[in-house]
Amino acid sequence: MQRIINDPDNIVDEMLEGFLKAHADIVEATANPRVIKARNIPGAKVGIITGGGSGHKPAFIGYVGKNMCDAAAVGEIFSSPTAAAFLDAAKVADQKKGVACLYGNYSGDNMNVKMAVAMAKKEGIAIKTVIANDDVASAPADQREKRRGVAGEIFMWKVGAAKAAQGASLDEVIAAAQKAVDSTRSVGIGLSPCTLPAADHPNFAIKPSTMEIGIGHHGEPGMKVEPLGSAEDIAKIMVNIVLPDYPFKEGDQTAVLVSGLGATPVMELYVLYNEIEKLLQQKGIKIYKNYVGNYFTSLEMKGATFTMMKLDDELKELIDMPACSMGLKEGVCS
Amino acid sequence: MQRIINDPDNIVDEMLEGFLKAHADIVEATANPRVIKARNIPGAKVGIITGGGSGHKPAFIGYVGKNMCDAAAVGEIFSSPTAAAFLDAAKVADQKKGVACLYGNYSGDNMNVKMAVAMAKKEGIAIKTVIANDDVASAPADQREKRRGVAGEIFMWKVGAAKAAQGASLDEVIAAAQKAVDSTRSVGIGLSPCTLPAADHPNFAIKPSTMEIGIGHHGEPGMKVEPLGSAEDIAKIMVNIVLPDYPFKEGDQTAVLVSGLGATPVMELYVLYNEIEKLLQQKGIKIYKNYVGNYFTSLEMKGATFTMMKLDDELKELIDMPACSMGLKEGVCS
Amino acid sequence: MTAFDNKKGRSILQAMVRSIQQNKTHLSDIDGLIGDGDHGINMNKGFSLFEKEYKDKELSFNEGLEKLGTTLMNKIGGSMGSIYGTLFIGMGEAGSRLTKISLADLTAMIEKGYSKLSEIIEARPGDKTLIDTLAPALESLKKSTEKKEDFKTALIKMKAAAKAGSDSTRELKARYGRASRLGERSIGVPDAGSVSCRLLLAAMGDAIVELLE
Amino acid sequence: MTAFDNKKGRSILQAMVRSIQQNKTHLSDIDGLIGDGDHGINMNKGFSLFEKEYKDKELSFNEGLEKLGTTLMNKIGGSMGSIYGTLFIGMGEAGSRLTKISLADLTAMIEKGYSKLSEIIEARPGDKTLIDTLAPALESLKKSTEKKEDFKTALIKMKAAAKAGSDSTRELKARYGRASRLGERSIGVPDAGSVSCRLLLAAMGDAIVELLE
Ligand SMILES: Nc1ncnc2c1ncn2[C@@H]1O[C@H](COP(=O)(O)OP(=O)(O)O)[C@@H](O)[C@H]1O
Ligand SMILES: Nc1ncnc2c1ncn2[C@@H]1O[C@H](COP(=O)(O)OP(=O)(O)O)[C@@H](O)[C@H]1O
Ligand SMILES: [Mg+2]
Ligand SMILES: [Mg+2]
Ligand SMILES: [Mg+2]
Ligand SMILES: [Mg+2]
């Protein structure tokens, strides 16, 4: 595999070392090498933590920062962090106002968070969770609780963290983050696979000239495989999966996120966004705010995700709050 | 090829459409569809323009914005913009205080800028140019004027644009941008090739388990091909090419940019930065400011570039000035 | 031939480690078909870490299981860290006072591990997870214990039950874990965790046979 | 057989367009060896744009050259936009008052184009660029004009000179353009621009032969 790494078994630790050096103005190390925290977490606010497997840069550590997550637990590539790491993240973020653990719906994360929550409670930390499950393609609407969390997690973090920054209570933060999740839907399309650094061949296959509709952030197979379409076709498929599921309707104000999966040139993301915008315009749906870029990746997978959140006044205000993390810079980074 | 596009011949125009929609707060269209400009260019300052082939996102249009370039001419993929586009960019940026055209050393760009400059002068625009030639691997030190411009162009733009924002004269802006170029050196290492959207196979080859040292931003062959090394090896090779050429020495304060070429996972860029930082530390060279990410890409090439600029007080002040473009967000984006 | 010395347990753990190391690629390949392709990498990393950390230390069977479980739980994460971590820690705890380990003891140890595991996962037999291997293997041991069968015979039957259980996942639809949202597309491929569980139980069984006194 | 009708020039331009369209992939492949692999794409886009834009319009040879040059210059960019743009516009301007075009006229037209081109590029014969094709082709035409050779013979000789010039780039080290920094590594591969230039001159020559009166 054509990679810039040393020992594949150390890639996560070395990446963290480099990340901490590069962004010393935003984040810092903690006693647990698999937990990083924001610099200068303001006191007297609800702590926001998250965590997940590595290989999704900027997620997860790229969303730690000012008015964003206060700490993140870091797992191996595509593998949940340990319960101990989630626990330590909670401890680091705890300002005696409670901790909100906002993470994505994967069985490893669920188990480890569950154990961490039990341990945190024993230690007297008021901790509650919100589980993102925005990936429409990963389960039918009547089993929403089984859906995976994908790029929509970014909206959950932004909204929950902004609410906490406003000084809201733990319950209010949880309610806002849950509202973000409930108002958000995503779908992914895969064009080529990725290879785990410790492996010597891709961990799944996407045949040339085909695309996998509904693919997950780890290459989990999607709903179906079809001949590779044009950007316009892909936009239509995505919009037709996401829109009816919520449902989004004429007049809605939304936040739209088009994220690359890693190796798709950013140029193509703009071509895709252009098509999606046209379709939404036709349906009278307004894009209040957009995000186009590599916001939540899967190593060097080719493909893209489309995420849409319906906004109300509260969500608008929260999504607009300045924030400073490596992956999301809005307004003042000081 | 696994791409999200419509007709490959329209990819640049459609990308621009999407880009303008996505970043309407930062940039806007002009009468020439191949020229985009910053919103609200402040009057009474030197205009900063650039331009180049497409496929290098965020370069070039991603560096148009507040305290960055005022306008950019957009070429086909890997192909210089027309002289007419450079001319129109100059017109759009001209505030009667002169225009600085800051671009990279490629024969197409040289020819088209030369023609544009002649036309602009005829129309009464005071225009001067600075040509970035930071790519050490592209010519020996005694033929520096033949070297290509690569990721170091970003420092040239940042410095020149910051100087202009301070209200400096055209000559002062040109001098600052030239100082940035003269203090900057880069080298690139390629791990896998890219494919032009209109082509059906990569436009050059890099054999698996090898790396091309000194590769250019369009896959121009480098100095030599070697077996693929570890991140540590690659860092050493890069540092040993860049450092002696300037030369950078103990006690120097520098800005360091590690950019991915498109498809290398960002995780790996942090692993590489970690190694480079260690080597510079050993040599007593201080990294005053760092940039790690996909700052100047080549479609979906795998690989990375390492760029280093020696800072003096003026360059420090200019590099620290807040700026807001899609590719570089520092401080206030309003 | 009715029990083995708890103190001599290191060889059993070594056999388990080796079977994971040898099947690293195989396990990832299976996981790649309907999961994210890292099962072998995760398992290998955890088991090898344990091997390295306890290389020169004395370890009884139950201690070894606890240490292995703790390493998986605290160092590896993923689903596997908590699932195998919980299972092995539970087994180890249940065996902590034993000098000799009989068929009934081993059965009780696995039963304890399984019950601990059930506290953190909802999967039942038929859900296409490692439970499809573990549950029938445990059932088989229980039956052998009731029937007072010979330890070695019981282990051979247990291995067969584990294999049949693991093979059965091929025809099942996944309901938990990454593969669960594949629906029909998960059919035809075995579950990666059920295969690693079968390998571990087989390695354990074979190594115990060698130690029977 | 000493001249052709300027008005009938459309067929010459069509032949030039077609030769680029047919060799699109070939030209990109050559450029890919030591350049950035887009020469065929760039050329094809420009020439096809011209073809489309002037499909239903009357065009003399000199007008066609000017329009083609302007399209390349204003729509395509790259090195090619300015190089071929300048060359063709220069040729077209030099032929603007001609009704019939003789060998001497054609020579003068190319000479004018070449001199315009020299104002924007520094490359000389031997630098591994399209100049290695253009310069000997022009030389050959000049000699034929001096010797008052038959127009057709002159064109055949010109084609041969262009081919020889283009072939010679194989052994040269590139000094301009993207390939220039390759040094020794650029030897052994022809220059893409010299090949497209040869194709264009050959297509032009052949089409003129058809028109000779
Ligand atoms: N919720 C769950 N309940 C039971 N078993 C599970 C669950 N989630 C995962 N597994 C088991 O874990 C295996 C996958 O392990 P592994 O690939 O190492 O972790 P991950 O799914 O995090 O990549 C599956 O094959 C399955 O047997
Ligand atoms: N400075 C130059 N002088 C003369 N010819 C040049 C110069 N630069 C490029 N060329 C010609 O252009 C050709 C490459 O054209 P093309 O691939 O279309 O443009 P680009 O180099 O911008 O990708 C080269 O093969 C060479 O013949
Ligand atoms: Mg995993
Ligand atoms: Mg080019
Ligand atoms: Mg897995
Ligand atoms: Mg080229």
Short mmCIF file of N, CA, C and O in Angstrom, two decimals, chain B residues 106-153:
data_model
loop_
_atom_site.label_atom_id
_atom_site.label_comp_id
_atom_site.label_asym_id
_atom_site.label_seq_id
_atom_site.Cartn_x
_atom_site.Cartn_y
_atom_site.Cartn_z
N TYR B 106 5.24 28.32 -14.57
CA TYR B 106 4.94 27.30 -15.57
C TYR B 106 4.90 28.02 -16.91
O TYR B 106 4.47 29.18 -16.98
N SER B 107 5.33 27.34 -17.97
CA SER B 107 5.50 28.08 -19.22
C SER B 107 4.18 28.62 -19.73
O SER B 107 4.13 29.74 -20.24
N GLY B 108 3.10 27.87 -19.58
CA GLY B 108 1.80 28.37 -20.02
C GLY B 108 1.42 29.63 -19.27
O GLY B 108 1.01 30.64 -19.87
N ASP B 109 1.56 29.58 -17.95
CA ASP B 109 1.21 30.75 -17.15
C ASP B 109 2.11 31.93 -17.49
O ASP B 109 1.65 33.06 -17.60
N ASN B 110 3.38 31.65 -17.66
CA ASN B 110 4.31 32.73 -18.01
C ASN B 110 3.88 33.44 -19.29
O ASN B 110 3.84 34.66 -19.36
N MET B 111 3.55 32.64 -20.31
CA MET B 111 3.17 33.24 -21.60
C MET B 111 1.89 34.04 -21.47
O MET B 111 1.79 35.15 -21.96
N ASN B 112 0.90 33.44 -20.81
CA ASN B 112 -0.39 34.12 -20.73
C ASN B 112 -0.34 35.35 -19.83
O ASN B 112 -0.97 36.36 -20.12
N VAL B 113 0.42 35.25 -18.74
CA VAL B 113 0.56 36.43 -17.88
C VAL B 113 1.31 37.52 -18.63
O VAL B 113 0.94 38.70 -18.59
N LYS B 114 2.35 37.13 -19.37
CA LYS B 114 3.11 38.12 -20.13
C LYS B 114 2.19 38.89 -21.08
O LYS B 114 2.21 40.12 -21.12
N MET B 115 1.34 38.14 -21.79
CA MET B 115 0.41 38.81 -22.71
C MET B 115 -0.59 39.66 -21.95
O MET B 115 -0.90 40.78 -22.37
N ALA B 116 -1.08 39.15 -20.84
CA ALA B 116 -2.07 39.89 -20.05
C ALA B 116 -1.46 41.18 -19.50
O ALA B 116 -2.11 42.23 -19.49
N VAL B 117 -0.23 41.08 -19.04
CA VAL B 117 0.44 42.26 -18.49
C VAL B 117 0.57 43.34 -19.57
O VAL B 117 0.30 44.52 -19.34
N ALA B 118 0.96 42.90 -20.78
CA ALA B 118 1.09 43.86 -21.87
C ALA B 118 -0.25 44.53 -22.14
O ALA B 118 -0.33 45.76 -22.29
N MET B 119 -1.31 43.74 -22.17
CA MET B 119 -2.64 44.31 -22.44
C MET B 119 -3.08 45.22 -21.30
O MET B 119 -3.65 46.28 -21.53
N ALA B 120 -2.84 44.79 -20.07
CA ALA B 120 -3.25 45.58 -18.91
C ALA B 120 -2.55 46.93 -18.92
O ALA B 120 -3.16 47.97 -18.65
N LYS B 121 -1.28 46.91 -19.23
CA LYS B 121 -0.53 48.17 -19.26
C LYS B 121 -1.11 49.11 -20.30
O LYS B 121 -1.24 50.31 -20.05
N LYS B 122 -1.45 48.54 -21.46
CA LYS B 122 -2.09 49.35 -22.50
C LYS B 122 -3.34 50.02 -21.98
O LYS B 122 -3.69 51.12 -22.37
N GLU B 123 -4.05 49.30 -21.08
CA GLU B 123 -5.30 49.87 -20.55
C GLU B 123 -5.05 50.72 -19.31
O GLU B 123 -5.98 51.08 -18.60
N GLY B 124 -3.79 50.99 -19.05
CA GLY B 124 -3.48 51.93 -17.97
C GLY B 124 -3.43 51.33 -16.58
O GLY B 124 -3.46 52.06 -15.58
N ILE B 125 -3.35 50.01 -16.48
CA ILE B 125 -3.26 49.40 -15.15
C ILE B 125 -1.78 49.21 -14.80
O ILE B 125 -1.01 48.66 -15.58
N ALA B 126 -1.40 49.70 -13.63
CA ALA B 126 -0.03 49.48 -13.16
C ALA B 126 0.04 48.06 -12.62
O ALA B 126 -0.56 47.75 -11.60
N ILE B 127 0.71 47.16 -13.32
CA ILE B 127 0.72 45.76 -12.91
C ILE B 127 2.14 45.23 -12.85
O ILE B 127 2.96 45.53 -13.72
N LYS B 128 2.45 44.53 -11.79
CA LYS B 128 3.75 43.87 -11.66
C LYS B 128 3.54 42.43 -11.25
O LYS B 128 2.48 42.08 -10.73
N THR B 129 4.56 41.62 -11.45
CA THR B 129 4.39 40.19 -11.17
C THR B 129 5.46 39.67 -10.21
O THR B 129 6.57 40.21 -10.13
N VAL B 130 5.09 38.63 -9.48
CA VAL B 130 6.07 37.81 -8.75
C VAL B 130 5.79 36.38 -9.14
O VAL B 130 4.63 35.93 -9.17
N ILE B 131 6.85 35.65 -9.44
CA ILE B 131 6.70 34.28 -9.92
C ILE B 131 7.28 33.33 -8.88
O ILE B 131 8.47 33.34 -8.59
N ALA B 132 6.42 32.51 -8.30
CA ALA B 132 6.89 31.55 -7.29
C ALA B 132 7.70 30.45 -7.96
O ALA B 132 7.30 29.91 -9.00
N ASN B 133 8.83 30.12 -7.37
CA ASN B 133 9.68 29.05 -7.89
C ASN B 133 10.30 28.30 -6.71
O ASN B 133 11.51 28.17 -6.60
N ASP B 134 9.43 27.81 -5.85
CA ASP B 134 9.88 27.21 -4.59
C ASP B 134 10.28 25.75 -4.71
O ASP B 134 10.85 25.18 -3.78
N ASP B 135 9.98 25.10 -5.83
CA ASP B 135 10.18 23.65 -5.92
C ASP B 135 11.65 23.30 -6.17
O ASP B 135 12.13 23.27 -7.31
N VAL B 136 12.34 23.00 -5.10
CA VAL B 136 13.79 22.75 -5.15
C VAL B 136 14.14 21.66 -6.17
O VAL B 136 15.15 21.76 -6.87
N ALA B 137 13.31 20.64 -6.25
CA ALA B 137 13.65 19.47 -7.06
C ALA B 137 13.58 19.77 -8.56
O ALA B 137 14.04 18.98 -9.37
N SER B 138 13.02 20.90 -8.93
CA SER B 138 12.75 21.10 -10.35
C SER B 138 13.88 21.77 -11.13
O SER B 138 13.80 21.89 -12.35
N ALA B 139 14.91 22.21 -10.45
CA ALA B 139 16.10 22.72 -11.15
C ALA B 139 17.21 22.95 -10.13
O ALA B 139 16.92 23.17 -8.95
N PRO B 140 18.45 22.88 -10.56
CA PRO B 140 19.55 23.11 -9.61
C PRO B 140 19.54 24.54 -9.10
O PRO B 140 18.91 25.42 -9.69
N ALA B 141 20.25 24.77 -8.01
CA ALA B 141 20.22 26.07 -7.33
C ALA B 141 20.69 27.21 -8.25
O ALA B 141 20.22 28.34 -8.13
N ASP B 142 21.62 26.91 -9.17
CA ASP B 142 22.11 27.98 -10.03
C ASP B 142 21.15 28.30 -11.18
O ASP B 142 21.42 29.17 -12.00
N GLN B 143 20.02 27.56 -11.23
CA GLN B 143 19.00 27.89 -12.23
C GLN B 143 17.66 28.05 -11.54
O GLN B 143 16.62 27.58 -12.01
N ARG B 144 17.69 28.75 -10.39
CA ARG B 144 16.48 28.89 -9.59
C ARG B 144 15.33 29.45 -10.40
O ARG B 144 14.16 29.10 -10.17
N GLU B 145 15.63 30.32 -11.34
CA GLU B 145 14.57 30.95 -12.13
C GLU B 145 13.79 29.94 -12.97
O GLU B 145 12.71 30.23 -13.46
N LYS B 146 14.34 28.73 -13.11
CA LYS B 146 13.62 27.72 -13.89
C LYS B 146 12.72 26.83 -13.02
O LYS B 146 11.98 26.00 -13.53
N ARG B 147 12.84 26.98 -11.71
CA ARG B 147 12.08 26.09 -10.84
C ARG B 147 10.58 26.37 -10.90
O ARG B 147 10.15 27.50 -11.02
N ARG B 148 9.83 25.30 -10.72
CA ARG B 148 8.37 25.41 -10.67
C ARG B 148 7.92 26.05 -9.36
O ARG B 148 8.60 25.97 -8.34
N GLY B 149 6.73 26.61 -9.39
CA GLY B 149 6.09 27.05 -8.16
C GLY B 149 5.16 25.95 -7.68
O GLY B 149 4.42 25.37 -8.48
N VAL B 150 5.24 25.61 -6.41
CA VAL B 150 4.30 24.60 -5.88
C VAL B 150 3.61 25.17 -4.63
O VAL B 150 3.17 26.32 -4.64
N ALA B 151 3.52 24.38 -3.57
CA ALA B 151 2.70 24.82 -2.43
C ALA B 151 3.19 26.11 -1.79
O ALA B 151 2.43 26.80 -1.11
N GLY B 152 4.46 26.44 -2.02
CA GLY B 152 4.99 27.69 -1.48
C GLY B 152 4.25 28.92 -1.99
O GLY B 152 4.34 30.00 -1.40
N GLU B 153 3.53 28.75 -3.09
CA GLU B 153 2.74 29.88 -3.60
C GLU B 153 1.79 30.41 -2.54
O GLU B 153 1.47 31.61 -2.51
#
